[in-house]
Amino acid sequence: MTDNKQVVCQLTQQKPRRVLVVAPSELAIHHRHRQSFQTLPSLSNYILKVIAKLSIVSAMLFGISALGYWGLEIVEANTIPTIEDRYDWQTQKHICFGWMLVTFSSFLGSASFSNESH
């Protein structure tokens, strides 16, 4: 579109029958000066968001490690023990499940205390 052509746009905040005629160069200038007003998140909201993200990631990692220990426990139960030293995979599995529960509870707590509107 060249500068000698005009763009017609209807204003939404005024009467529906009123039409404003604007040149394309003015339209670009108006578009650049448009500002969006957003409220900055508070420090407590930011901290709660970080806690929520970190706790859900750590809960996933603890869950994956607990599944790994569960698999090792099954493998050890199905093999013939030849060495005296046996690993206690069940205890490590329960520890990972416990920490997974703690981190998931932390996620739920931080998500419920933040006042995010979206």
XYZ file of C-alpha atoms in Angstrom:
118
model
C 0.000 0.000 0.000
C 1.445 3.403 -0.879
C 1.185 6.581 1.176
C -1.323 8.228 -1.144
C -3.969 5.569 -0.423
C -6.057 5.794 2.686
C -7.128 3.163 5.179
C -10.619 3.220 6.623
C -11.208 1.774 10.063
C -14.223 1.952 12.308
C -13.760 3.128 15.883
C -15.166 0.658 18.371
C -15.420 2.980 21.342
C -17.452 5.593 19.546
C -20.775 5.366 17.769
C -20.923 2.430 15.345
C -21.812 4.693 12.386
C -18.721 6.914 12.705
C -15.793 6.105 10.398
C -12.236 7.414 10.742
C -10.015 7.791 7.668
C -6.305 7.379 8.384
C -3.246 7.326 6.133
C -1.099 4.145 6.399
C 1.904 6.079 7.737
C -0.215 7.461 10.602
C -1.571 3.988 11.276
C 1.960 2.655 11.753
C 2.787 5.517 14.117
C -0.343 4.872 16.198
C 0.481 1.170 16.342
C 3.981 1.852 17.707
C 2.729 4.130 20.486
C 0.147 1.686 21.752
C 1.052 0.551 25.236
C -0.159 -2.461 27.093
C -0.690 -2.048 30.785
C 0.312 -5.122 32.737
C 0.791 -5.419 36.436
C 4.147 -6.722 37.515
C 4.034 -9.897 39.587
C 4.933 -9.487 43.221
C 8.004 -11.128 44.712
C 5.926 -13.625 46.680
C 4.038 -14.669 43.536
C 7.340 -15.085 41.687
C 8.795 -17.208 44.494
C 5.668 -19.382 44.624
C 5.824 -19.907 40.856
C 9.480 -20.951 41.089
C 8.706 -23.319 43.969
C 5.810 -24.831 42.009
C 7.944 -25.411 38.911
C 10.897 -26.846 40.831
C 8.715 -29.099 42.958
C 6.855 -30.591 39.997
C 10.155 -31.266 38.198
C 11.684 -32.865 41.290
C 8.521 -34.945 41.848
C 8.848 -36.257 38.307
C 12.522 -37.107 38.842
C 11.807 -38.861 42.149
C 9.026 -40.812 40.457
C 11.321 -41.917 37.651
C 14.000 -43.014 40.113
C 11.410 -44.874 42.209
C 10.306 -46.764 39.097
C 13.951 -47.591 38.417
C 14.429 -48.920 41.948
C 11.217 -50.901 41.576
C 12.592 -52.497 38.427
C 15.885 -53.309 40.153
C 13.947 -54.831 43.051
C 12.055 -57.085 40.630
C 15.250 -58.080 38.824
C 16.962 -58.916 42.107
C 13.981 -60.953 43.306
C 13.999 -63.037 40.115
C 17.733 -63.820 40.106
C 19.620 -66.344 42.162
C 21.703 -64.533 44.785
C 25.376 -65.364 44.316
C 26.899 -62.510 46.287
C 26.390 -61.936 49.983
C 25.910 -58.158 49.560
C 22.312 -57.506 48.624
C 21.049 -54.043 47.890
C 17.932 -52.887 49.647
C 16.108 -51.558 46.598
C 12.766 -51.561 48.405
C 13.966 -49.064 51.015
C 15.379 -46.759 48.344
C 12.125 -47.064 46.389
C 10.118 -46.067 49.476
C 12.429 -43.115 50.116
C 11.908 -41.885 46.551
C 8.139 -42.307 46.838
C 8.212 -40.351 50.105
C 10.172 -37.482 48.605
C 7.903 -37.562 45.575
C 4.925 -37.130 47.893
C 6.645 -34.250 49.708
C 7.522 -32.421 46.494
C 4.066 -32.950 45.003
C 2.530 -31.576 48.214
C 4.867 -28.601 47.898
C 3.622 -28.087 44.354
C -0.013 -28.181 45.447
C 0.667 -25.803 48.333
C 2.555 -23.250 46.274
C 0.018 -23.434 43.456
C -2.877 -22.867 45.861
C -1.205 -19.933 47.637
C -0.285 -17.999 44.519
C -2.937 -15.589 43.317
C -2.305 -15.981 39.600
C -5.436 -15.131 37.645
C -4.734 -17.041 34.450
